[in-house]
């Protein structure tokens, strides 16, 4: 995400500011990242950041599939025409979601450097 932001917003001096993850998320724009709003990962990324913040304050907290519902919903929007089968384990869903987001950012960067 950092490399994506540096490429998309080159007018900023990225060496000086120490932006939080939430602040960096707020700089993302779906219309630059993906072709249709239904593919927008930003709300799910924001939700994941909220969960990360909760976990950092309560280490005993365990994630269940209900807590990850926005991530599953996002993955289901991507899976056309075949429906996405939501994994039974939260770890599997998190891995798939993070991998998909990384691929989205990498794809955009690759396109920018053509």
PDB file of C-alpha atoms in Angstrom:
ATOM      1  CA  UNK A   1       0.000   0.000   0.000  1.00  0.00           C
ATOM      2  CA  UNK A   2       2.865   2.381   0.770  1.00  0.00           C
ATOM      3  CA  UNK A   3       4.421   1.969  -2.675  1.00  0.00           C
ATOM      4  CA  UNK A   4       1.007   2.428  -4.265  1.00  0.00           C
ATOM      5  CA  UNK A   5       0.500   5.696  -2.351  1.00  0.00           C
ATOM      6  CA  UNK A   6       3.971   6.967  -3.261  1.00  0.00           C
ATOM      7  CA  UNK A   7       3.292   6.305  -6.933  1.00  0.00           C
ATOM      8  CA  UNK A   8      -0.246   7.682  -6.907  1.00  0.00           C
ATOM      9  CA  UNK A   9       0.558  10.766  -4.824  1.00  0.00           C
ATOM     10  CA  UNK A  10       4.115  11.727  -5.822  1.00  0.00           C
ATOM     11  CA  UNK A  11       3.565  15.354  -4.785  1.00  0.00           C
ATOM     12  CA  UNK A  12       3.892  14.369  -1.100  1.00  0.00           C
ATOM     13  CA  UNK A  13       7.247  14.160   0.636  1.00  0.00           C
ATOM     14  CA  UNK A  14       6.931  10.595   1.926  1.00  0.00           C
ATOM     15  CA  UNK A  15      10.200  10.684   3.879  1.00  0.00           C
ATOM     16  CA  UNK A  16       9.038  13.183   6.500  1.00  0.00           C
ATOM     17  CA  UNK A  17       5.485  12.295   7.544  1.00  0.00           C
ATOM     18  CA  UNK A  18       4.841   9.357   9.803  1.00  0.00           C
ATOM     19  CA  UNK A  19       1.261   8.578   8.881  1.00  0.00           C
ATOM     20  CA  UNK A  20      -0.685   5.968  10.773  1.00  0.00           C
ATOM     21  CA  UNK A  21      -2.142   3.049   8.879  1.00  0.00           C
ATOM     22  CA  UNK A  22      -5.595   4.628   9.203  1.00  0.00           C
ATOM     23  CA  UNK A  23      -4.346   7.906   7.751  1.00  0.00           C
ATOM     24  CA  UNK A  24      -2.773   6.065   4.827  1.00  0.00           C
ATOM     25  CA  UNK A  25      -6.037   4.210   4.197  1.00  0.00           C
ATOM     26  CA  UNK A  26      -7.834   7.567   4.056  1.00  0.00           C
ATOM     27  CA  UNK A  27      -5.553   8.624   1.190  1.00  0.00           C
ATOM     28  CA  UNK A  28      -6.729   5.711  -0.964  1.00  0.00           C
ATOM     29  CA  UNK A  29      -9.298   6.390  -3.681  1.00  0.00           C
ATOM     30  CA  UNK A  30     -11.237   3.516  -5.196  1.00  0.00           C
ATOM     31  CA  UNK A  31     -11.659   5.273  -8.533  1.00  0.00           C
ATOM     32  CA  UNK A  32      -7.880   5.282  -8.976  1.00  0.00           C
ATOM     33  CA  UNK A  33      -7.306   1.772  -7.665  1.00  0.00           C
ATOM     34  CA  UNK A  34     -10.055  -0.252  -9.370  1.00  0.00           C
ATOM     35  CA  UNK A  35     -12.299   0.110 -12.407  1.00  0.00           C
ATOM     36  CA  UNK A  36     -15.648  -0.287 -10.614  1.00  0.00           C
ATOM     37  CA  UNK A  37     -16.734   0.643  -7.121  1.00  0.00           C
ATOM     38  CA  UNK A  38     -17.990  -2.876  -6.443  1.00  0.00           C
ATOM     39  CA  UNK A  39     -14.306  -3.973  -6.481  1.00  0.00           C
ATOM     40  CA  UNK A  40     -13.315  -1.324  -3.929  1.00  0.00           C
ATOM     41  CA  UNK A  41     -11.284  -2.982  -1.139  1.00  0.00           C
ATOM     42  CA  UNK A  42     -11.021   0.175   0.977  1.00  0.00           C
ATOM     43  CA  UNK A  43     -14.029  -0.410   3.306  1.00  0.00           C
ATOM     44  CA  UNK A  44     -12.810  -3.945   4.035  1.00  0.00           C
ATOM     45  CA  UNK A  45      -9.256  -2.662   4.631  1.00  0.00           C
ATOM     46  CA  UNK A  46     -10.658  -0.061   7.051  1.00  0.00           C
ATOM     47  CA  UNK A  47     -12.581  -2.806   8.841  1.00  0.00           C
ATOM     48  CA  UNK A  48      -9.433  -4.919   9.100  1.00  0.00           C
ATOM     49  CA  UNK A  49      -7.615  -1.912  10.612  1.00  0.00           C
ATOM     50  CA  UNK A  50     -10.395  -1.523  13.194  1.00  0.00           C
ATOM     51  CA  UNK A  51      -9.990  -5.181  14.127  1.00  0.00           C
ATOM     52  CA  UNK A  52      -6.208  -4.759  14.349  1.00  0.00           C
ATOM     53  CA  UNK A  53      -6.675  -1.827  16.729  1.00  0.00           C
ATOM     54  CA  UNK A  54      -9.066  -3.833  18.921  1.00  0.00           C
ATOM     55  CA  UNK A  55      -6.677  -6.767  19.055  1.00  0.00           C
ATOM     56  CA  UNK A  56      -3.745  -4.514  19.967  1.00  0.00           C
ATOM     57  CA  UNK A  57      -5.642  -3.373  23.069  1.00  0.00           C
ATOM     58  CA  UNK A  58      -7.062  -6.786  23.981  1.00  0.00           C
ATOM     59  CA  UNK A  59      -4.537  -9.470  23.183  1.00  0.00           C
ATOM     60  CA  UNK A  60      -6.858 -12.244  24.368  1.00  0.00           C
ATOM     61  CA  UNK A  61      -9.439 -11.330  21.713  1.00  0.00           C
ATOM     62  CA  UNK A  62     -10.097 -14.071  19.177  1.00  0.00           C
ATOM     63  CA  UNK A  63     -11.361 -13.394  15.680  1.00  0.00           C
ATOM     64  CA  UNK A  64     -14.351 -15.329  14.479  1.00  0.00           C
ATOM     65  CA  UNK A  65     -15.920 -15.433  11.051  1.00  0.00           C
ATOM     66  CA  UNK A  66     -18.615 -12.951  12.070  1.00  0.00           C
ATOM     67  CA  UNK A  67     -15.949 -10.337  12.834  1.00  0.00           C
ATOM     68  CA  UNK A  68     -14.513 -10.888   9.350  1.00  0.00           C
ATOM     69  CA  UNK A  69     -17.826 -10.619   7.496  1.00  0.00           C
ATOM     70  CA  UNK A  70     -16.882  -7.405   5.597  1.00  0.00           C
ATOM     71  CA  UNK A  71     -13.799  -9.200   4.259  1.00  0.00           C
ATOM     72  CA  UNK A  72     -15.876 -12.199   3.172  1.00  0.00           C
ATOM     73  CA  UNK A  73     -18.421  -9.869   1.538  1.00  0.00           C
ATOM     74  CA  UNK A  74     -15.641  -8.178  -0.418  1.00  0.00           C
ATOM     75  CA  UNK A  75     -14.233 -11.504  -1.580  1.00  0.00           C
ATOM     76  CA  UNK A  76     -17.704 -12.609  -2.708  1.00  0.00           C
ATOM     77  CA  UNK A  77     -18.076  -9.464  -4.846  1.00  0.00           C
ATOM     78  CA  UNK A  78     -14.913 -10.440  -6.712  1.00  0.00           C
ATOM     79  CA  UNK A  79     -15.936 -13.996  -7.433  1.00  0.00           C
ATOM     80  CA  UNK A  80     -18.077 -13.701 -10.494  1.00  0.00           C
ATOM     81  CA  UNK A  81     -19.364 -15.892 -12.097  1.00  0.00           C
ATOM     82  CA  UNK A  82     -18.374 -18.606  -9.609  1.00  0.00           C
ATOM     83  CA  UNK A  83     -19.405 -17.885  -5.988  1.00  0.00           C
ATOM     84  CA  UNK A  84     -16.618 -17.517  -3.448  1.00  0.00           C
ATOM     85  CA  UNK A  85     -16.571 -20.232  -0.825  1.00  0.00           C
ATOM     86  CA  UNK A  86     -15.800 -18.555   2.461  1.00  0.00           C
ATOM     87  CA  UNK A  87     -13.129 -20.546   4.316  1.00  0.00           C
ATOM     88  CA  UNK A  88     -14.105 -22.169   7.584  1.00  0.00           C
ATOM     89  CA  UNK A  89     -11.142 -20.655   9.439  1.00  0.00           C
ATOM     90  CA  UNK A  90     -10.565 -16.924   9.992  1.00  0.00           C
ATOM     91  CA  UNK A  91      -6.846 -17.299   9.254  1.00  0.00           C
ATOM     92  CA  UNK A  92      -7.582 -18.635   5.768  1.00  0.00           C
ATOM     93  CA  UNK A  93      -9.941 -15.754   4.997  1.00  0.00           C
ATOM     94  CA  UNK A  94      -7.409 -13.197   6.249  1.00  0.00           C
ATOM     95  CA  UNK A  95      -4.655 -14.732   4.123  1.00  0.00           C
ATOM     96  CA  UNK A  96      -6.848 -14.730   1.016  1.00  0.00           C
ATOM     97  CA  UNK A  97      -8.042 -11.176   1.614  1.00  0.00           C
ATOM     98  CA  UNK A  98      -4.548  -9.783   2.245  1.00  0.00           C
ATOM     99  CA  UNK A  99      -3.186 -11.608  -0.806  1.00  0.00           C
ATOM    100  CA  UNK A 100      -5.976 -10.232  -2.957  1.00  0.00           C
ATOM    101  CA  UNK A 101      -5.392  -6.670  -1.734  1.00  0.00           C
ATOM    102  CA  UNK A 102      -1.654  -6.999  -2.358  1.00  0.00           C
ATOM    103  CA  UNK A 103      -2.378  -8.229  -5.877  1.00  0.00           C
ATOM    104  CA  UNK A 104      -4.707  -5.274  -6.457  1.00  0.00           C
ATOM    105  CA  UNK A 105      -2.033  -2.766  -5.406  1.00  0.00           C
ATOM    106  CA  UNK A 106       0.680  -4.602  -7.373  1.00  0.00           C
ATOM    107  CA  UNK A 107      -1.513  -4.683 -10.465  1.00  0.00           C
ATOM    108  CA  UNK A 108      -2.065  -0.941 -10.270  1.00  0.00           C
ATOM    109  CA  UNK A 109       1.665  -0.312  -9.824  1.00  0.00           C
ATOM    110  CA  UNK A 110       2.465  -2.557 -12.766  1.00  0.00           C
ATOM    111  CA  UNK A 111      -0.033  -0.709 -14.929  1.00  0.00           C
ATOM    112  CA  UNK A 112       1.453   2.668 -13.914  1.00  0.00           C
ATOM    113  CA  UNK A 113       4.950   1.579 -14.962  1.00  0.00           C
ATOM    114  CA  UNK A 114       3.989   0.379 -18.438  1.00  0.00           C
TER     115      UNK A 114
END
